Structures are given as C-alpha cells and as structure tokens.
Amino acid sequence: MALFTPSFSCRIPTSTSPQRHRFLLSHRTFAPRATLAVETPSSSTADHGGAPKLLLEVKDLTAIIAESKQPILKGVNLTVHEGEVHAVMGKNGSGKSTFAKVLVGHPDYEITGGSVTYKGQDLLEMEPEERAVAGLFMSFQSPVEIPGVSNIDFLNMAYNAQRRKLGLPELGPIEFYGYVAPKLEIVNMKVDFLNRNVNEGFSGGEKKRNEILQLAVLGAELAILDEIDSGLDVDALRDVAKAVNGLLTPKNSENGRIVKTGDISIAEILEKEGYKAISGI
C-alpha cells in the first residue's frame, strides 16, 4: 500500500520504517511542487537488485478544469516506490487536491499532457473503477453521503469487486461480517456502525474514520489521503493517526513535484514561520 496525503499536517509517530517524504505545493504556479522531503531508510521493499520497487511514476503531468479549461497542473513529476510515505503540504489553491483527484480519474479534470504509470500500467487509460480495483484508494476531504446504503453493504460490494478482479471467490454477508468486524477496532468504532448508511448524519470524525475503515478493508496499494486531519477533534485525530500508522507496511507510500528537498528541519521551520520562510512559495 502507498499513502499520498495532500495538506496532511499532523505528525504520526511510526515504529515501522518506510521512507517518509514531506512535499510542499506552490500556490503561485498551481502545480504540485515538492519543496520538502523528509526521509528515513527503506525497509524490506527492495527487489532482488536491492532497489525499492517502483509503484507510481508521474511525468510532466498537466491538467485543466474540464468545464472552464483553466490550467491547474503545469508539469508535475513524481516517483513513489513501495515503502515510501510522502506528505504534501502547501497553501490553499496550490493544486494538492486537484493532483489527487486527477490520479483517481475525477471527471471534473481533463489531462492535457504527461503520463502516469502505476505498477507498470498506464493509469490514464484506466477508468476510475479500474484504478480502484487495481489498488488505488482516495480518502476525500469531504466524503459524500449515500442514503439508503449501509456501510456493511457498501464495503462488501467494494471488497467483492476487488476479489473478482483478482479471480478470487466473493464473500457472502456472513463471511464478510467475520472479515470486517475486527477491523472496526482499527478506527475505534462499534459494530453497530456497520448498519448505518454511508456517511449519513456522520460527524466529521466519523466520516474520516469511515474512510480509514474502507482503506483497511480494501488494503489498497496506493492510498491518497486528502486532508485526513481536517475537522477532527483531538481524540478523533489520535484514532485516525493511529489507524493510518497501523496500516503502514513496508509496501505503503504518500506523495507531490520537487523544487526543494531537505530534512525534518524544513518542516519545523514551516510550523514556526509558515510558507513565507521557504523561498519560491
């Protein structure tokens, strides 16, 4: 799994050792541009040659808003290997969420140039649902409500769609309940949460927990978490952060385009002085 977190600003202590990156996006160019990368040694994600396996590669990606034709992404380059964690940071309007939505195939945006390769395949040639069953997951800033559809039915259908793609037998309601119920502990939710309609009447914290529950159930290989800390109180933030950290494995990651790279000290400067402390932002 890989994690990509636009505007993700909370710190998550981790006992695992995937590579971790923090990237900044430039508001001025409306193109995701990484200005900061914080790394730790990669663990057991290397292939036989010793190099980590390539998961996602974005080259010179450009995109516009489909309706207005306004350019948003202006040449994004990004490489994500298994075991990496990239946190994208930047001002409002810098293109963070746009980049995330383009990767999952949101219809509001039109690709005008560049390429995106995911696990060796042309991601841009895949429909959104094909990207999902191939292991791409996105947690939205404001998850939509789906009245009349219970969480357990929604998760069961999504999980079985993934299993069909892999040529595996589908799980019936009883089998799936046995699979999903223990995962509620990851997000500190009660079992009756499964019978509620998807995000209907949910608090901000419940919606974000539900997104992470979906991630835990699907076991995505590339997870894009868009402002996963937005709207959460202290307790909810702690639960979500713990859940995300618990889902990280040596094959997880997060991402953003690089104009400046440094160590953790850059992140500390940003927390104290803001983006004005970094030239070019």
Coordinates of C-alpha atoms in Angstrom, one line a residue, residues 4-179:
F4 CA -0.4 10.2 -0.6
T5 CA -1.6 12.9 1.8
P6 CA -2.3 16.4 0.3
S7 CA -2.4 19.1 3.0
F8 CA -1.7 16.5 5.7
S9 CA -0.1 18.3 8.5
C10 CA -0.3 16.2 11.7
R11 CA 2.7 14.2 12.8
I12 CA 2.2 10.4 13.1
P13 CA 4.9 8.6 15.1
T14 CA 5.7 5.3 13.5
S15 CA 7.5 2.2 14.6
T16 CA 7.8 0.9 11.0
S17 CA 10.5 2.1 8.7
P18 CA 9.1 3.1 5.3
Q19 CA 10.7 6.0 3.5
R20 CA 8.9 9.2 4.5
H21 CA 8.7 12.4 2.5
R22 CA 7.0 15.8 3.1
F23 CA 6.3 17.9 0.0
L24 CA 5.2 21.5 -0.4
L25 CA 3.0 22.7 -3.2
S26 CA 3.5 26.1 -4.8
H27 CA 0.4 28.3 -4.8
R28 CA 2.0 30.6 -7.4
T29 CA 2.1 28.1 -10.2
F30 CA -1.0 26.0 -9.3
A31 CA 1.2 22.9 -9.8
P32 CA 2.1 20.4 -7.1
R33 CA 5.8 21.1 -6.4
A34 CA 7.5 19.4 -3.6
T35 CA 9.7 21.7 -1.7
L36 CA 10.5 19.4 1.2
A37 CA 11.4 15.8 1.6
V38 CA 12.0 14.0 4.9
E39 CA 13.4 10.5 4.5
T40 CA 14.1 7.5 6.7
P41 CA 15.7 4.3 5.4
S42 CA 13.5 2.0 3.4
S43 CA 12.9 -1.5 4.8
S44 CA 12.2 -4.7 3.0
T45 CA 10.6 -3.3 -0.1
A46 CA 13.6 -3.8 -2.3
D47 CA 13.6 -6.2 -5.2
H48 CA 16.4 -8.7 -5.8
G49 CA 18.6 -5.9 -7.2
G50 CA 18.4 -4.0 -3.9
A51 CA 16.3 -1.1 -5.2
P52 CA 12.7 -0.4 -3.9
K53 CA 10.0 -1.4 -6.4
L54 CA 8.5 1.5 -8.4
L55 CA 4.8 1.9 -7.6
L56 CA 3.8 5.2 -9.2
E57 CA 5.6 7.5 -11.7
V58 CA 4.2 10.8 -12.8
K59 CA 6.0 12.6 -15.7
D60 CA 5.2 16.2 -16.8
L61 CA 1.6 15.9 -15.9
T62 CA -0.6 18.8 -16.9
A63 CA -4.4 19.1 -16.4
I64 CA -7.2 21.6 -16.7
I65 CA -10.7 22.0 -15.2
A66 CA -12.9 20.3 -17.7
E67 CA -15.6 23.0 -17.7
S68 CA -13.7 26.2 -17.6
K69 CA -10.5 24.9 -19.3
Q70 CA -8.4 26.7 -16.6
P71 CA -4.9 25.2 -16.3
I72 CA -4.3 23.7 -12.8
L73 CA -1.4 21.3 -13.0
K74 CA 1.5 22.5 -15.0
G75 CA 4.1 19.8 -15.3
V76 CA 4.0 17.5 -12.2
N77 CA 6.8 15.0 -11.8
L78 CA 6.7 12.4 -9.0
T79 CA 8.1 9.0 -8.3
V80 CA 6.8 6.8 -5.5
H81 CA 8.3 3.5 -4.5
E82 CA 6.9 0.8 -2.3
G83 CA 7.6 1.6 1.3
E84 CA 7.6 5.4 0.9
V85 CA 5.4 7.9 2.7
H86 CA 5.0 11.4 1.1
A87 CA 3.1 14.2 2.8
V88 CA 2.1 17.0 0.5
M89 CA 1.9 20.5 2.1
G90 CA 1.1 23.9 0.6
K91 CA -1.2 26.9 0.6
N92 CA -4.9 26.7 -0.4
G93 CA -5.3 26.6 -4.2
S94 CA -1.9 25.2 -4.9
G95 CA -3.2 22.1 -6.7
K96 CA -2.9 19.5 -4.0
S97 CA -6.4 18.1 -4.2
T98 CA -6.5 18.5 -7.9
F99 CA -3.5 16.4 -8.3
A100 CA -5.1 13.7 -6.0
K101 CA -8.3 13.7 -7.9
V102 CA -6.6 13.6 -11.3
L103 CA -4.8 10.4 -10.1
V104 CA -8.1 8.7 -9.3
G105 CA -9.8 9.8 -12.5
H106 CA -12.2 12.5 -11.3
P107 CA -14.3 13.7 -14.3
D108 CA -14.0 17.4 -13.3
Y109 CA -10.5 17.5 -14.7
E110 CA -9.0 16.9 -18.1
I111 CA -5.5 15.6 -18.7
T112 CA -3.7 17.7 -21.3
G113 CA -0.2 16.2 -21.2
G114 CA 2.2 14.0 -19.5
S115 CA 2.0 10.4 -18.3
V116 CA 1.2 8.4 -15.1
T117 CA 2.4 4.9 -14.7
Y118 CA 1.0 2.8 -11.9
K119 CA 2.5 -0.7 -11.2
G120 CA 3.8 -0.7 -14.8
Q121 CA 0.4 0.2 -16.4
D122 CA -0.8 3.4 -18.0
L123 CA -3.0 4.8 -15.3
L124 CA -4.6 7.5 -17.5
E125 CA -6.1 4.8 -19.8
M126 CA -7.9 3.2 -16.9
E127 CA -11.5 4.1 -15.8
P128 CA -11.9 5.3 -12.2
E129 CA -13.3 1.9 -11.1
E130 CA -10.5 0.1 -12.8
R131 CA -8.0 2.2 -10.8
A132 CA -9.8 1.4 -7.6
V133 CA -9.8 -2.4 -8.1
A134 CA -6.1 -2.2 -9.1
G135 CA -5.3 -0.9 -5.6
L136 CA -5.7 2.9 -5.8
F137 CA -7.6 4.4 -2.9
M138 CA -8.6 8.0 -2.2
S139 CA -9.9 9.5 1.0
F140 CA -11.7 12.8 0.2
Q141 CA -11.7 16.0 2.3
S142 CA -15.5 15.9 2.5
P143 CA -16.8 12.4 1.9
V144 CA -20.3 12.2 0.3
E145 CA -23.3 10.7 2.0
I146 CA -25.0 7.7 0.4
P147 CA -28.6 7.5 1.8
G148 CA -30.1 4.0 1.8
V149 CA -26.8 2.1 1.5
S150 CA -25.4 0.7 4.7
N151 CA -21.7 0.7 5.5
I152 CA -21.5 -3.1 5.5
D153 CA -23.3 -3.4 2.1
F154 CA -21.1 -0.8 0.6
L155 CA -17.9 -2.3 1.9
N156 CA -19.0 -5.8 1.0
M157 CA -19.7 -4.8 -2.6
A158 CA -16.4 -2.9 -2.9
Y159 CA -14.4 -5.7 -1.4
N160 CA -16.0 -8.3 -3.7
A161 CA -15.4 -6.2 -6.7
Q162 CA -11.7 -6.3 -5.8
R163 CA -11.8 -10.0 -5.3
R164 CA -13.5 -10.6 -8.7
K165 CA -10.7 -8.6 -10.3
L166 CA -8.2 -10.9 -8.6
G167 CA -10.0 -14.0 -9.6
L168 CA -11.0 -14.8 -6.1
P169 CA -14.4 -16.1 -4.8
E170 CA -16.7 -13.4 -3.4
L171 CA -17.6 -13.4 0.3
G172 CA -21.2 -13.7 1.4
P173 CA -22.7 -11.5 4.1
I174 CA -21.8 -13.7 7.0
E175 CA -18.3 -14.4 5.8
F176 CA -17.7 -10.7 5.1
Y177 CA -19.0 -9.7 8.5
G178 CA -16.4 -12.0 10.1
Y179 CA -13.8 -10.3 8.0

